[in-house]
GROMACS .gro file of C-alpha atoms in nm:
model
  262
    1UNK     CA    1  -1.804  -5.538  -3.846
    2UNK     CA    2  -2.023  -5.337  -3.618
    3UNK     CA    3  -1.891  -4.968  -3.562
    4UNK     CA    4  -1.868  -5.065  -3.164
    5UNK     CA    5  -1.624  -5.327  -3.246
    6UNK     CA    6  -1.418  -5.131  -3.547
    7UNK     CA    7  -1.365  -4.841  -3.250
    8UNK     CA    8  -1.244  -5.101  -3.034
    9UNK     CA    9  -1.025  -5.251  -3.304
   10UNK     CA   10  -0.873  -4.934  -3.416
   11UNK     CA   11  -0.830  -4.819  -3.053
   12UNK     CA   12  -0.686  -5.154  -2.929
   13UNK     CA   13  -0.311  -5.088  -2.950
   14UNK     CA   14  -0.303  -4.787  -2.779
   15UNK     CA   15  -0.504  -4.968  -2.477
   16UNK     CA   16  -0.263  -5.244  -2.493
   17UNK     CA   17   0.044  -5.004  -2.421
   18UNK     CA   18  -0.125  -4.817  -2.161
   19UNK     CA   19  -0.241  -5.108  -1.993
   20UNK     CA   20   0.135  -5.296  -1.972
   21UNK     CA   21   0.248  -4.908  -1.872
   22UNK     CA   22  -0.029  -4.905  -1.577
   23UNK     CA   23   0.062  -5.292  -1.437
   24UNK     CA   24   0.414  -5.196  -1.419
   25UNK     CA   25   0.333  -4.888  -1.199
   26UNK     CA   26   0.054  -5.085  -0.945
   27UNK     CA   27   0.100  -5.407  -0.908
   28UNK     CA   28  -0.218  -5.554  -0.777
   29UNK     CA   29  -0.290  -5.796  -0.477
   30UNK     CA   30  -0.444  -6.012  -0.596
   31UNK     CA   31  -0.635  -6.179  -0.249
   32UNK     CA   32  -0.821  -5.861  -0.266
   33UNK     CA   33  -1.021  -5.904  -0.589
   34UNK     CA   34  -1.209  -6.189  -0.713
   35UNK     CA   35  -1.311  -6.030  -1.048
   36UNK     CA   36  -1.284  -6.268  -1.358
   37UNK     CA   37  -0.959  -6.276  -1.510
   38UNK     CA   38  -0.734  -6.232  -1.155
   39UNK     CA   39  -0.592  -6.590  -1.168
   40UNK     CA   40  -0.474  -6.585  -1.545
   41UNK     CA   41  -0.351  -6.281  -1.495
   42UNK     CA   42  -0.158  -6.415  -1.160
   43UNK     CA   43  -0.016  -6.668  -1.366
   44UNK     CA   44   0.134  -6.466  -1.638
   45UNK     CA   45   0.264  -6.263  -1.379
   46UNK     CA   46   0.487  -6.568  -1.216
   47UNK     CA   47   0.570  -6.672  -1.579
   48UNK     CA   48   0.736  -6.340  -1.685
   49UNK     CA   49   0.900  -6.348  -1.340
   50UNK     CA   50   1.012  -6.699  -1.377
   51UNK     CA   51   1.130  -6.607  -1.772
   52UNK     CA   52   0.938  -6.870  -1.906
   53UNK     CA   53   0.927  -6.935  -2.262
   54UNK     CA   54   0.609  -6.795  -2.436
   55UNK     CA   55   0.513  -7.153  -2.524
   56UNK     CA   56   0.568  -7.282  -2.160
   57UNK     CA   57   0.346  -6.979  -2.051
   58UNK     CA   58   0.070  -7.030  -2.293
   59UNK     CA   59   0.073  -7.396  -2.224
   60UNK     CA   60   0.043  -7.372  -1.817
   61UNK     CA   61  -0.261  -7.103  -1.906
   62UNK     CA   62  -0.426  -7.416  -2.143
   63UNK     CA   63  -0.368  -7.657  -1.821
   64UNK     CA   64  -0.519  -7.447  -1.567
   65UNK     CA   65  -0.819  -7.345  -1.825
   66UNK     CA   66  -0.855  -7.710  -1.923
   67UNK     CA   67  -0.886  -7.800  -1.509
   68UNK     CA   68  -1.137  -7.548  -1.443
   69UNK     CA   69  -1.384  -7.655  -1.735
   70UNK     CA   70  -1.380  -7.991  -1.553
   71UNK     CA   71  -1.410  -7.878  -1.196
   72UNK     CA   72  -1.609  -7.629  -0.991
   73UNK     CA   73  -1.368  -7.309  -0.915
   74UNK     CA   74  -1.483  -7.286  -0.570
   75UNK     CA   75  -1.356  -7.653  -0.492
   76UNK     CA   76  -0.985  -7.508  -0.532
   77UNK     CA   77  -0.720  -7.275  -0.431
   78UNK     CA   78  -0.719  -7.164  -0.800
   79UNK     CA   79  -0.389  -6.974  -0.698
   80UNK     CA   80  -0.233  -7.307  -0.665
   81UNK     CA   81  -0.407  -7.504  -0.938
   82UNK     CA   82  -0.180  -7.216  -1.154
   83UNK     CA   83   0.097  -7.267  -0.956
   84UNK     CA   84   0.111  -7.627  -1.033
   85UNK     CA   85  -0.008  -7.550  -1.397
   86UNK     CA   86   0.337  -7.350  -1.417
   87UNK     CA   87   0.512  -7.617  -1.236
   88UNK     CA   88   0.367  -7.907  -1.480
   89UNK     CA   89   0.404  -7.710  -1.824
   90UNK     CA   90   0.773  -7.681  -1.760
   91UNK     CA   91   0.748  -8.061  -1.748
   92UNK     CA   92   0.522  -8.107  -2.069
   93UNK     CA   93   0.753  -7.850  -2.271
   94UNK     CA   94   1.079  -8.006  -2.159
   95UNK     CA   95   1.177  -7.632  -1.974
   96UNK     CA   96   1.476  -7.797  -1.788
   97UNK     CA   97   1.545  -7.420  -1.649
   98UNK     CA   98   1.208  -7.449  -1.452
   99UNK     CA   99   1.264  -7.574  -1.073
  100UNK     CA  100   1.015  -7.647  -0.834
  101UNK     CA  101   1.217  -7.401  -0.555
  102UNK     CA  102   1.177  -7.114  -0.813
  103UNK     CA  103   0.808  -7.183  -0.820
  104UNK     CA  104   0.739  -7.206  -0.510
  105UNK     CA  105   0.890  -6.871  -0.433
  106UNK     CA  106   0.796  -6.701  -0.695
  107UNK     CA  107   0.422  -6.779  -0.662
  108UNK     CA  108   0.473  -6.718  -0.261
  109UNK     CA  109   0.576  -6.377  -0.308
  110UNK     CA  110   0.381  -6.264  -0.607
  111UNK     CA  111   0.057  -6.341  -0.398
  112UNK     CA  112   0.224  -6.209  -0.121
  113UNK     CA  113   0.331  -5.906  -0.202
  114UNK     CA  114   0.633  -5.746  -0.012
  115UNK     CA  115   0.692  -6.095   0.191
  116UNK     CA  116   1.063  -6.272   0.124
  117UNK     CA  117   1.167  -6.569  -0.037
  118UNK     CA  118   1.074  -6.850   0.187
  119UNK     CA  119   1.322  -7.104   0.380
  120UNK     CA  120   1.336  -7.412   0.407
  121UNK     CA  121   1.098  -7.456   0.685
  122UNK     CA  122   0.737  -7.639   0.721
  123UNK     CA  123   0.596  -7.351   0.511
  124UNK     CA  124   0.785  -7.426   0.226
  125UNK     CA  125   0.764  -7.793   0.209
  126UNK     CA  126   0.380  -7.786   0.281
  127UNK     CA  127   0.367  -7.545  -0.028
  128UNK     CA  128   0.575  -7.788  -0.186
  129UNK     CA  129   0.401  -8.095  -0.116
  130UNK     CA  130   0.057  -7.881  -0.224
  131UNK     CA  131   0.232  -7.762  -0.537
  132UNK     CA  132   0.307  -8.162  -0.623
  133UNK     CA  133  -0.025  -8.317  -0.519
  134UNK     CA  134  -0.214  -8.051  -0.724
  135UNK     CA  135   0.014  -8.138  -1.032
  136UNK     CA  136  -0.122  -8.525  -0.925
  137UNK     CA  137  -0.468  -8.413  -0.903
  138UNK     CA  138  -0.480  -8.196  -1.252
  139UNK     CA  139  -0.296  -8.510  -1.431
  140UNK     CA  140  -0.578  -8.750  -1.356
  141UNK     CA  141  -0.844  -8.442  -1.426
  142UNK     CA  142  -0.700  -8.444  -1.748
  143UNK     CA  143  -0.723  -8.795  -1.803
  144UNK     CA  144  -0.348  -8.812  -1.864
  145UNK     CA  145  -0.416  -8.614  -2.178
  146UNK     CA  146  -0.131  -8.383  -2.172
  147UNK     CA  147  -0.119  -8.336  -2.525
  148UNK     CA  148  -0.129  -7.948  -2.566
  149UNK     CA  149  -0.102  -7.848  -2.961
  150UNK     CA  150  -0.057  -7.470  -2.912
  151UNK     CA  151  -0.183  -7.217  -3.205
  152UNK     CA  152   0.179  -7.071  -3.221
  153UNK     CA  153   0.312  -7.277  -3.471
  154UNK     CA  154   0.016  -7.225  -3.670
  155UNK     CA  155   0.070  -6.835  -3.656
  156UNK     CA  156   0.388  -6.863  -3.750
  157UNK     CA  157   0.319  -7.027  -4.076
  158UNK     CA  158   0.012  -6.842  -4.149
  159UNK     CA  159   0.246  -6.534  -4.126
  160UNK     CA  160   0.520  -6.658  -4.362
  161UNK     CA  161   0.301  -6.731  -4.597
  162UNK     CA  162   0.130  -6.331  -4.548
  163UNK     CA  163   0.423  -6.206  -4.549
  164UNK     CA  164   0.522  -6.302  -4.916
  165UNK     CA  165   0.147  -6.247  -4.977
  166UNK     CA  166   0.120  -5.874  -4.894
  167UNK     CA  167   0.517  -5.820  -4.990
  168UNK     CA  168   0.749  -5.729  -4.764
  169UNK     CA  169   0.750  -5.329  -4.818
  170UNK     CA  170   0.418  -5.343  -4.644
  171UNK     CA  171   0.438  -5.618  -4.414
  172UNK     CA  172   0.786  -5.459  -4.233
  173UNK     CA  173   0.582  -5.130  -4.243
  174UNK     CA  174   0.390  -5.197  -3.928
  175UNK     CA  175   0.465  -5.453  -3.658
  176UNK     CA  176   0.176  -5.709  -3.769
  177UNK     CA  177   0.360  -6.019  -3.629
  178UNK     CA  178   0.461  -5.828  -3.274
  179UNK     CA  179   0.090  -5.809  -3.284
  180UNK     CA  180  -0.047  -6.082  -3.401
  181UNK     CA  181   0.210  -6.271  -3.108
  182UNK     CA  182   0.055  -6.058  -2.852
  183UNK     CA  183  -0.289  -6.093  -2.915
  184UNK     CA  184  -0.216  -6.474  -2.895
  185UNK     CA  185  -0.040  -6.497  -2.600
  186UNK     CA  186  -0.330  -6.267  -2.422
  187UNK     CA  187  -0.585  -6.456  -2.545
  188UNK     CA  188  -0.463  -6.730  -2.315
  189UNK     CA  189  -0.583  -6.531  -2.036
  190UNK     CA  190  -0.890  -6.622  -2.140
  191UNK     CA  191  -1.114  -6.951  -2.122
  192UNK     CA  192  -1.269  -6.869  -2.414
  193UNK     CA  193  -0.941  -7.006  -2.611
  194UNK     CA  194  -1.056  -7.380  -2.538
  195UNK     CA  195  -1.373  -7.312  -2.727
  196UNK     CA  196  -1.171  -7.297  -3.085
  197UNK     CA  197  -0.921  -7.501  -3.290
  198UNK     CA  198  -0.541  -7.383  -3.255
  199UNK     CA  199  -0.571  -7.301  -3.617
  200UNK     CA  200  -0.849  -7.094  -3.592
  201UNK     CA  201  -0.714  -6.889  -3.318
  202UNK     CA  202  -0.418  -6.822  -3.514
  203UNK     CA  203  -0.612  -6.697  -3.818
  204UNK     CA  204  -0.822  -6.493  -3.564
  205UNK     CA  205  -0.528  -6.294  -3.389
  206UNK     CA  206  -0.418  -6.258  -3.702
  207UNK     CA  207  -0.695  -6.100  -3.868
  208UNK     CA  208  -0.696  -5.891  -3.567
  209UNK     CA  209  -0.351  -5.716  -3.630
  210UNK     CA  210  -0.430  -5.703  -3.964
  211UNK     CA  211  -0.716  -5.483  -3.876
  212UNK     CA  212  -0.554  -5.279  -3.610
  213UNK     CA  213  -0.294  -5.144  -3.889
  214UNK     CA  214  -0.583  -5.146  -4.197
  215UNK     CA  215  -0.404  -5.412  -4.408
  216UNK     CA  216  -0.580  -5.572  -4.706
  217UNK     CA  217  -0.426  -5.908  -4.885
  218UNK     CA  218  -0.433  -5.780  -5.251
  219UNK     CA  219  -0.649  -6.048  -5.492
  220UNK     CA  220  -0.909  -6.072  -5.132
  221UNK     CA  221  -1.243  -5.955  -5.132
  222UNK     CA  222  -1.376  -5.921  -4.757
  223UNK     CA  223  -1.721  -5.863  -4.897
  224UNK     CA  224  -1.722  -6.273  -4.951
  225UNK     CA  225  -1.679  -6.538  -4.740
  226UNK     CA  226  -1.500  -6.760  -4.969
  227UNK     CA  227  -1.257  -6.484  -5.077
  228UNK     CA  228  -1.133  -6.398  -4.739
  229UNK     CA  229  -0.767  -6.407  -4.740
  230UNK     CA  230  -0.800  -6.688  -4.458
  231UNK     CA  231  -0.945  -6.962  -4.703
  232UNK     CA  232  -0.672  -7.112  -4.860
  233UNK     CA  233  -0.522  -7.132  -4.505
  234UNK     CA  234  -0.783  -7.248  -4.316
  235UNK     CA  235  -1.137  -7.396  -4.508
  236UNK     CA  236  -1.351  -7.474  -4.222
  237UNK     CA  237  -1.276  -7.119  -4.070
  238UNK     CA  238  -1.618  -6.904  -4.114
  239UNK     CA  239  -1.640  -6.466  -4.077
  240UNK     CA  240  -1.846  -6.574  -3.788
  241UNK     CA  241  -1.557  -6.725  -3.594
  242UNK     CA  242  -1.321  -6.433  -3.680
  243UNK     CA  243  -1.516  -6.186  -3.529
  244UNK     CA  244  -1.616  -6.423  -3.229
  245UNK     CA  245  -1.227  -6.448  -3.148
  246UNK     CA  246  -1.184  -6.073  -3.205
  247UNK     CA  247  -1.449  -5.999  -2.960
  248UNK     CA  248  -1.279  -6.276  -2.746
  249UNK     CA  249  -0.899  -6.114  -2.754
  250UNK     CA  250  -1.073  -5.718  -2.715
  251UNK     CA  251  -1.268  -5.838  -2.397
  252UNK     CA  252  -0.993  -5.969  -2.226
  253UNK     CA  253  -0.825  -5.650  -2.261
  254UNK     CA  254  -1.136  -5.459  -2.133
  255UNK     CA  255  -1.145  -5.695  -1.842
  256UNK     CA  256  -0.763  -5.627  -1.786
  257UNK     CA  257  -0.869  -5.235  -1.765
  258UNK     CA  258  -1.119  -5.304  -1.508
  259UNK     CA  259  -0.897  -5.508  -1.292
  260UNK     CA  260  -0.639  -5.259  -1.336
  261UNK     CA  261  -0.887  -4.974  -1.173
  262UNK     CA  262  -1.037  -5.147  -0.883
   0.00000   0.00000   0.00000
């Protein structure tokens, strides 16, 4: 690991907190930026304020990311495309608490800050109508694939079998699975998650708390690629890939902090 990338490693959890600290004290409007990152970001937003399950969350993120790698950006209200994406995960991940009303108002007044719930007039059901077409629309994008195997399970596993690895002394010493579940569910902000296997990204957050709190699996050597703790997990993950999805989770952090500050 460069030294650029251990600073921003060893540095990353206190950015994290100050970051969630800064978003609760400015929210941004977000029709007044078009930086990379707003839209994920947007969408997160509704899904917290909707109390969506992690899963749900992570899975509307994969929709809308999936869309967009078929389509050209500027072709699309991408505020609705993740609107819809929220609307359709519920669907995929059976989230029977998820109605289309809630949607609809929550996304309304998250991009609108400060504006009320709206009523059932012609704004709402031409937002709803919108909402439902776009669903339509990223369906057949998709080519009906709507099969979304999510790294989370992985990660779970992958930390069972750590935890008994490294003991339990050490493991409940520092809060490597809070984490390691962080990391993941940020890294959905990010495009970049399509580009790698669920498994991979699961070893990759991992690593990635493991290195924020300076935890080695005893019986590893990190000086070898095939005795990287990751191996008997995982055989077709490289060191290359590790680092590319630690550089991957860190920059959408950075790019957090800059949206944050304009």
């Amino acid at each position: 690991m460069d030294r650029q990338l251990y600073n921003d490693v060893m540095s990353l959890q206190q950015h994290v907190e100050s970051s969630k600290a800064q978003a609760q004290l400015k929210p941004l409007d977000y029709r007044k930026t078009n930086m990379p990152g707003i839209v994920p970001l947007y969408l997160f937003e509704c899904a917290t304020k909707l109390k969506m399950k992690p899963l749900t969350a992570a899975c509307a993120a994969i929709v809308y990311h999936r869309f967009f790698k078929e389509v050209k950006p500027t072709d699309y209200d991408e505020f609705l495309i993740a609107a819809s994406s929220l609307y359709l995960a519920g669907k995929i991940k059976d989230d029977d608490s998820l109605k289309i009303r809630d949607v609809i108002n929550v996304a309304y007044c998250t991009l609108n800050r400060g504006n009320a719930p709206l009523d059932l007039n012609d704004e709402y059901w031409s937002m709803r109508d919108a909402i439902v077409q776009a669903e339509l629309l990223i369906t057949r994008t998709l080519g009906f694939d709507l099969n979304i195997d999510l790294a989370h399970k992985y990660l779970l596993y992958y930390m069972k079998t750590l935890q008994d690895w490294v003991g339990a002394e050490v493991w409940n010493s520092v809060p490597i699975a809070k984490a390691a579940a962080s990391y993941l569910q940020d890294f959905h902000h990010s495009a970049n998650i399509l580009k790698y296997k669920p498994t991979h990204v699961a070893i990759g957050c991992l690593s990635l708390a493991m290195q924020t709190y300076g935890i080695q699996v005893p019986l590893t050597d990190e000086a070898e690629e095939g005795s990287m703790w990751y191996k008997p997990l995982v055989k077709d993950f490289t060191r290359e890939q590790q680092w590319e999805i630690i550089e991957n989770v860190i920059e959408v952090y950075k790019n957090e902090a800059l949206l944050k500050a304009a």
